[in-house]
C-alpha positions as a Markdown table, in Angstrom:
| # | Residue | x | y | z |
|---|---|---|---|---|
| 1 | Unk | -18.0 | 13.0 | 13.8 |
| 2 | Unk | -14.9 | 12.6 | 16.0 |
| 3 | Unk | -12.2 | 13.1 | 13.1 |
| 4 | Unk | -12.8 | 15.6 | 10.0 |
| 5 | Unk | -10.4 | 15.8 | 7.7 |
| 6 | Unk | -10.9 | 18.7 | 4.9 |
| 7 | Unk | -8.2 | 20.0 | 2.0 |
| 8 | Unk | -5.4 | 18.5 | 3.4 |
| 9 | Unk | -2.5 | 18.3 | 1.2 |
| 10 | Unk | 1.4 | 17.6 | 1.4 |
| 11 | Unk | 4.7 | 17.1 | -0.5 |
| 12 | Unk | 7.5 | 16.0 | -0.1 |
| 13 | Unk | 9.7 | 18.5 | -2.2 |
| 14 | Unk | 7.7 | 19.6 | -5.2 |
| 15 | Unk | 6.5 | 16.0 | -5.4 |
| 16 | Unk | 2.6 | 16.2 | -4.7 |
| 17 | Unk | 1.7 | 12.6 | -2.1 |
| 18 | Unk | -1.7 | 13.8 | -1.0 |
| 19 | Unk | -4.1 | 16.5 | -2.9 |
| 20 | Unk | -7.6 | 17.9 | -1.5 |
| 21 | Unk | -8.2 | 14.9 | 1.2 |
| 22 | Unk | -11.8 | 14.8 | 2.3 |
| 23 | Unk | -13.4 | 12.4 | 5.0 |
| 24 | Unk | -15.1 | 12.1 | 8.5 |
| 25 | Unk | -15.2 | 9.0 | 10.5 |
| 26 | Unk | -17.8 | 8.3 | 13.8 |
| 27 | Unk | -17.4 | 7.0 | 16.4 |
| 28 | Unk | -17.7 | 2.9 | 16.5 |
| 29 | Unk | -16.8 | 3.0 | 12.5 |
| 30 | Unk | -13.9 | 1.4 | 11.3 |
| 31 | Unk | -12.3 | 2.9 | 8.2 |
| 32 | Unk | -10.3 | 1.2 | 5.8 |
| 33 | Unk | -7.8 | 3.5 | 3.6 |
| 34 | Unk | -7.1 | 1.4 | 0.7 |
| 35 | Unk | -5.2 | 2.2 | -3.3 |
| 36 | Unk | -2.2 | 1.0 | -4.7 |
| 37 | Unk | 1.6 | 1.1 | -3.5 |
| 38 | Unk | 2.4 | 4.7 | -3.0 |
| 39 | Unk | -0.6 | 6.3 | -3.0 |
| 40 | Unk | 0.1 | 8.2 | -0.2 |
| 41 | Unk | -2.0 | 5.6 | 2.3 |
| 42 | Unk | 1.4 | 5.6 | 5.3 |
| 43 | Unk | 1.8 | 9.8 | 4.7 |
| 44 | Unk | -2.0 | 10.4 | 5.4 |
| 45 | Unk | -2.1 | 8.4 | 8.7 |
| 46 | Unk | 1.6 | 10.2 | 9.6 |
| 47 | Unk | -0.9 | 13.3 | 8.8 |
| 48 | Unk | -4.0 | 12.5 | 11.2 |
| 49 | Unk | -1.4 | 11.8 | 13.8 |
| 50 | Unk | 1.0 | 15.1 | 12.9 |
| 51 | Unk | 3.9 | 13.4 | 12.6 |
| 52 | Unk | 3.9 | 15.2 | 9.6 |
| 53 | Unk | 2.6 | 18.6 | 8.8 |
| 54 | Unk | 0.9 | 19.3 | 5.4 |
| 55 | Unk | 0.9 | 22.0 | 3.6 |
| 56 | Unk | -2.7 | 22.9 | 3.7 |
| 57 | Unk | -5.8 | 21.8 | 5.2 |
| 58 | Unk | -7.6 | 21.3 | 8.2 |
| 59 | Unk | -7.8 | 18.0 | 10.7 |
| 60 | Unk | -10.5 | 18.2 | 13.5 |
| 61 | Unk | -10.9 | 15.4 | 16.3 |
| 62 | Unk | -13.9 | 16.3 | 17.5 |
| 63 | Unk | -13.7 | 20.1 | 18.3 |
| 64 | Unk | -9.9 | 20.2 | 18.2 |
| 65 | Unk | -7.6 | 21.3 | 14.7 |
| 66 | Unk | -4.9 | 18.8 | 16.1 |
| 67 | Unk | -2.1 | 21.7 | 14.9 |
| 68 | Unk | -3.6 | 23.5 | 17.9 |
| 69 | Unk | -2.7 | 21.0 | 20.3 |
| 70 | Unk | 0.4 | 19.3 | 21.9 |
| 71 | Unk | 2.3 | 16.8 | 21.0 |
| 72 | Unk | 0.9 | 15.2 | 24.2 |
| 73 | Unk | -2.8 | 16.1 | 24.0 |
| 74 | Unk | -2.7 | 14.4 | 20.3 |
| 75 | Unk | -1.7 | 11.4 | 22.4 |
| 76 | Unk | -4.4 | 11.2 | 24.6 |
| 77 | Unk | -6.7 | 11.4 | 21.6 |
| 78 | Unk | -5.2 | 9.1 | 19.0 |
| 79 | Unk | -3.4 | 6.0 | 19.2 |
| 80 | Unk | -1.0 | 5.0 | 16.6 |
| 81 | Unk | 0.1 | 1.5 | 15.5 |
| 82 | Unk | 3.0 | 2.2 | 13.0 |
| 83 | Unk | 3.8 | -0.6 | 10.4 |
| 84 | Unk | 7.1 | -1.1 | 11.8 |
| 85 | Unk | 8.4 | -1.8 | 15.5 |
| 86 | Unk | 10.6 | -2.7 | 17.6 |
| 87 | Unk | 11.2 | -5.7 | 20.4 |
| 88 | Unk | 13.3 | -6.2 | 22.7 |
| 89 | Unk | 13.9 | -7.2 | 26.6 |
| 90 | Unk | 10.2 | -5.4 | 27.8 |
| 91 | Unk | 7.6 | -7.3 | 29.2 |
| 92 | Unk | 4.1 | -7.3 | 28.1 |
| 93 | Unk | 2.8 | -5.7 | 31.3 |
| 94 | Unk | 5.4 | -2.6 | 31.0 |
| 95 | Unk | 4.8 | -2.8 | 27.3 |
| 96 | Unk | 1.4 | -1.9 | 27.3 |
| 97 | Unk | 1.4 | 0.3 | 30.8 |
| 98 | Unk | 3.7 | 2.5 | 28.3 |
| 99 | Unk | 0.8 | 3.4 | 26.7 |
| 100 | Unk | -0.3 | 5.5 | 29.4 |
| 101 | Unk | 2.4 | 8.1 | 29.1 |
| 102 | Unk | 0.6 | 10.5 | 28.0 |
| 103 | Unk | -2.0 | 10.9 | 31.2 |
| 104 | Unk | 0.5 | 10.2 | 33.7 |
| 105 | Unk | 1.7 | 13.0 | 35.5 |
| 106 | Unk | 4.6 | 12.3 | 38.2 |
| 107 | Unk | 4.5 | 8.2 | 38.7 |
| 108 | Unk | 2.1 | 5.4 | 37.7 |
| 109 | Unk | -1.6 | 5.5 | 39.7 |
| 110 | Unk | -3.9 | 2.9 | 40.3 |
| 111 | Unk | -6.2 | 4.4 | 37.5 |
| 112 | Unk | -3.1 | 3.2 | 35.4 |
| 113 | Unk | -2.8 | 0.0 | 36.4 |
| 114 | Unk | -6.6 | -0.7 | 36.4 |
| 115 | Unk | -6.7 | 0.5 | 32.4 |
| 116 | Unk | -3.5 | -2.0 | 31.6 |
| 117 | Unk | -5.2 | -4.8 | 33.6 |
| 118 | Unk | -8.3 | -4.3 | 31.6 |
| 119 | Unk | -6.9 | -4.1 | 28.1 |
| 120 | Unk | -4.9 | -6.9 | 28.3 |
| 121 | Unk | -8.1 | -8.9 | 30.0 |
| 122 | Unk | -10.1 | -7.9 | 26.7 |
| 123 | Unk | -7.7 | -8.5 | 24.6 |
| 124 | Unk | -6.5 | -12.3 | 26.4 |
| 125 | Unk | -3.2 | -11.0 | 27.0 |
| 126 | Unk | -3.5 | -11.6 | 30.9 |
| 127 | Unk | -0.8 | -14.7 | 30.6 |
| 128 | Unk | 1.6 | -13.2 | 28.8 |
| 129 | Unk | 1.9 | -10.2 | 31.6 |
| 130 | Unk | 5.7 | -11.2 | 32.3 |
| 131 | Unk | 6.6 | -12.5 | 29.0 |
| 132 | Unk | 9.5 | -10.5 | 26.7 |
| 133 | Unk | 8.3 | -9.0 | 23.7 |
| 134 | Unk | 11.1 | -11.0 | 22.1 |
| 135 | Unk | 10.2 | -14.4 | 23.5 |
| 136 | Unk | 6.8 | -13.2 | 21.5 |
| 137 | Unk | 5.4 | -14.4 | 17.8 |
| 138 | Unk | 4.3 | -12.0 | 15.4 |
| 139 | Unk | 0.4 | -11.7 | 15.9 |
| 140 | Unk | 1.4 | -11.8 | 19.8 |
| 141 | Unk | 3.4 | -8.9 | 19.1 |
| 142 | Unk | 1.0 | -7.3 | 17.3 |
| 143 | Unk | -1.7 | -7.8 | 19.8 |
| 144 | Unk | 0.4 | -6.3 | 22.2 |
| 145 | Unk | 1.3 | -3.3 | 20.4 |
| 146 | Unk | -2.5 | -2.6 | 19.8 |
| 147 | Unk | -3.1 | -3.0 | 23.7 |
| 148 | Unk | -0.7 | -0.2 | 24.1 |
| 149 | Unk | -2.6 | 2.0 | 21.7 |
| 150 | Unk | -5.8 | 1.0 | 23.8 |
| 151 | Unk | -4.5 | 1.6 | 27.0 |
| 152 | Unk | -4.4 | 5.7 | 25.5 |
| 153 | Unk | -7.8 | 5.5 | 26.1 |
| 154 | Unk | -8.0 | 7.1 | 22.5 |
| 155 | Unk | -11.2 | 8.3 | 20.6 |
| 156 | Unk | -9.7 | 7.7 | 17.7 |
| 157 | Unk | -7.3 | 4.3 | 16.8 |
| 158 | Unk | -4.8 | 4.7 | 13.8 |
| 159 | Unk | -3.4 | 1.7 | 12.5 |
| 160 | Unk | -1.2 | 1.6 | 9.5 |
| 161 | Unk | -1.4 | -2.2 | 7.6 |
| 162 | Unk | -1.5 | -4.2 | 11.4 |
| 163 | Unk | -2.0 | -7.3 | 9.6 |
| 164 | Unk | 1.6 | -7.3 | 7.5 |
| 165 | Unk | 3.5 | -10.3 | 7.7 |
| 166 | Unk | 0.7 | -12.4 | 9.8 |
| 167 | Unk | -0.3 | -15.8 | 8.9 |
| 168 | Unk | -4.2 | -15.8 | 8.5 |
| 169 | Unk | -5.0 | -16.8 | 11.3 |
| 170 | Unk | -3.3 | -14.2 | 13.0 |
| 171 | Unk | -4.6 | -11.8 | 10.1 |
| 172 | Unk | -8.2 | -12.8 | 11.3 |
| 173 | Unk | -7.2 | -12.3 | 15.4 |
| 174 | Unk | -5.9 | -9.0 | 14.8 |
| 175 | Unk | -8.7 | -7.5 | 13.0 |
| 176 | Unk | -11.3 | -9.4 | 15.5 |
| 177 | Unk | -9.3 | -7.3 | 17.7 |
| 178 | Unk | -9.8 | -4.0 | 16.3 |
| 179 | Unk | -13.4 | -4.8 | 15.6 |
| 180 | Unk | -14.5 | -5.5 | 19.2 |
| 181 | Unk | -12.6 | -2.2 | 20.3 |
| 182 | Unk | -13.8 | -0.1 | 18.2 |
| 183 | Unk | -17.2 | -1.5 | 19.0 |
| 184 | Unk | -17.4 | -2.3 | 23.1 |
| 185 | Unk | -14.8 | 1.4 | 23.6 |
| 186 | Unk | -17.0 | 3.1 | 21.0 |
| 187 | Unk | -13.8 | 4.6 | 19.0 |
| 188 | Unk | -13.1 | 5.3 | 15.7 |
| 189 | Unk | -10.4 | 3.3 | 13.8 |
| 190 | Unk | -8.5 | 4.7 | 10.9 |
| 191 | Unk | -6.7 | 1.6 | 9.0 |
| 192 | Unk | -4.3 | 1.1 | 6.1 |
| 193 | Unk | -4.7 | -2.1 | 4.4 |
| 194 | Unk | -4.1 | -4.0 | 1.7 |
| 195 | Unk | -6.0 | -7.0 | 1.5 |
| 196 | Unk | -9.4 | -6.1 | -0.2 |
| 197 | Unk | -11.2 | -9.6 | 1.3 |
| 198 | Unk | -10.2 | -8.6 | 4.8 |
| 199 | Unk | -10.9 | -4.6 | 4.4 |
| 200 | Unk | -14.3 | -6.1 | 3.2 |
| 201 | Unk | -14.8 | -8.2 | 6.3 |
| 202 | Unk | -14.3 | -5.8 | 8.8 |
| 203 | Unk | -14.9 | -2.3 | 7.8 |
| 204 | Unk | -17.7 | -0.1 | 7.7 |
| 205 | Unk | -16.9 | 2.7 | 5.7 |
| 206 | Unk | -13.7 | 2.9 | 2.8 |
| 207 | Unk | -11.5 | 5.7 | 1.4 |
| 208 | Unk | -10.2 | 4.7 | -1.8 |
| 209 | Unk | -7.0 | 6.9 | -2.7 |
| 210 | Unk | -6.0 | 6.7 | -6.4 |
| 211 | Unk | -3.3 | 9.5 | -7.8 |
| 212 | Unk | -2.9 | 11.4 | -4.9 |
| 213 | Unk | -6.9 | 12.5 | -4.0 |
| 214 | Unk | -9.8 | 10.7 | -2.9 |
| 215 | Unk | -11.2 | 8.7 | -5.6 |
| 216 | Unk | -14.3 | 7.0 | -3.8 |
| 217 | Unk | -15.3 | 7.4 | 0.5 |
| 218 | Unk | -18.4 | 5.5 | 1.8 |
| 219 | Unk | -19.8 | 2.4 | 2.7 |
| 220 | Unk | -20.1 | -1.0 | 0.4 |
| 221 | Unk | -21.6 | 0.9 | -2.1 |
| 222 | Unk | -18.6 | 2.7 | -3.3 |
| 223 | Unk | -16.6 | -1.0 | -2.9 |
| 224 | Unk | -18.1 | -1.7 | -6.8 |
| 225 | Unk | -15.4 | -3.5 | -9.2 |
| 226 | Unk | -16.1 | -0.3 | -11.5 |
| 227 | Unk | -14.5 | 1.8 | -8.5 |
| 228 | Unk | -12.0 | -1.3 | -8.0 |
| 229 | Unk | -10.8 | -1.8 | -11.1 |
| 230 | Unk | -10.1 | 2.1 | -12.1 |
| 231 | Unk | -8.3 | 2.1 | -8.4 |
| 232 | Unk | -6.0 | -0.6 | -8.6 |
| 233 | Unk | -5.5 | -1.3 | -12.6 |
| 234 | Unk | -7.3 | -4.5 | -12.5 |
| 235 | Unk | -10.4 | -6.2 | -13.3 |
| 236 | Unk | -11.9 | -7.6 | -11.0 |
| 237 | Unk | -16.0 | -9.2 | -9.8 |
| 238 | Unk | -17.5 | -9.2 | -6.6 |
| 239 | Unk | -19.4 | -12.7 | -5.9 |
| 240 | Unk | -20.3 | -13.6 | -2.0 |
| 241 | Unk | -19.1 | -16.8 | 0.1 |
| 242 | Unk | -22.7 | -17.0 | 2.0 |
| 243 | Unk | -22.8 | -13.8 | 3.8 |
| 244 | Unk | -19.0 | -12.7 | 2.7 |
| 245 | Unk | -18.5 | -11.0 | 0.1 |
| 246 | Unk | -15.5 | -11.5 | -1.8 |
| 247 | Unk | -13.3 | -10.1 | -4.6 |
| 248 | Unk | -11.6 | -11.8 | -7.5 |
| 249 | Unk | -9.1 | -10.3 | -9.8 |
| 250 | Unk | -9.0 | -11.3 | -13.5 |
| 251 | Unk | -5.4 | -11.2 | -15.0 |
| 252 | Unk | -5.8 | -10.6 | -18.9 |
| 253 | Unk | -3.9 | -13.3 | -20.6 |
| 254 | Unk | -3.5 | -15.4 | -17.5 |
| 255 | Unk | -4.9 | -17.5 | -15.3 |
């Protein structure tokens, strides 16, 4: 496993957000963190990345506790999409070559440059190199924001709900995205979501968060509207599209 994540537990004040967290992902898994609004989904990715400190518990990328290391060498390991960002007058190519911060030591190498080529190559960003981030639309943005992650070289991708505000199409190219990297740069991603149908599509393995603690972690068969509907609240079936499988609420009373 390249992240291990074992007891962890934080509050904000008194107020409990996350109790007794347990989970390991692999390398070329993709990991969905799904529950309802506030159950802690945001805090535990701002906890794998140690932007915040809890209170207890251990967090291990591969042989690493992450509180053990710097600031810096938490960079090389994991990159972090965060759910909100800013744009402004920075081209694409120096958008993403930011993401090599962390390895470089006194100026920009060719190592550099070769890594920033290549990730916006895969990810068919090449001819938007001199375009502003502001002159960009939303799943361009995003795209870009994930190439910077990439070009960390990271074992391990964070992403906290990277398809908010995305028309589907977009929705669908962003997570197309994530899937190929994860599985042609063999890393683990780590990714809050919302959409059930989508986290369904594209992930291998779920954590289901419900009142704080781990309800449910595991593959599809832990994605059973049993688990579901004590999660979120709601009844809900799973039927298929073909090969897709799909959820469908039920709203008592309504439609």
């Amino acid at each position: 496993m390249i992240l291990a994540v074992d007891g962890v537990e934080f509050s904000y004040n008194s107020h409990a957000v996350l109790r007794d967290i347990k989970f390991a992902v692999a390398r070329g898994e993709f990991l969905a963190i799904l529950g309802n609004n506030g159950a802690g989904k945001s805090t535990l990715l701002k906890c794998l990345n140690k932007i915040l400190k809890p209170r207890r518990g251990t967090i291990m990328i591969e042989k690493d506790n992450i509180f053990n290391l710097s600031r810096l060498e938490v960079a090389r390991k994991m990159g972090y999409v965060a759910q909100r960002y800013e744009s402004g007058r920075v081209t694409v190519f120096d958008a993403v070559l930011l993401g090599r911060k962390p390895h470089i030591k006194w100026d920009v190498s060719p190592r550099d440059l070769e890594v920033v080529q290549r990730v916006l190559r895969v990810l068919d960003l090449e001819g938007f190199s001199l375009r502003y981030l502001d002159e960009l639309s939303g799943g361009e943005l995003q795209k870009v924001i994930i190439a910077r992650a990439l070009a960390q070289e990271p074992g391990v991708l964070l992403l906290d709900e990277p398809t908010s505000n995305l028309d589907l199409k977009n929705q669908l190219e962003v997570l197309k995205t994530i899937k190929g990297a994860v599985r042609e740069q063999n890393l683990a991603a780590v990714v809050v979501m919302h959409d059930l149908n989508l986290a369904l599509r594209f992930a291998d393995k779920f954590l289901l968060l419900k009142n704080s603690t781990v309800f449910a972690c595991g593959g599809m068969e832990i994605m059973t509207p049993e688990n579901l509907t004590s999660v979120y609240g709601v009844p809900v079936t799973l039927a298929r599209m073909g090969p897709i499988p799909v959820i469908v609420p039920f709203i008592p009373g309504g439609p």
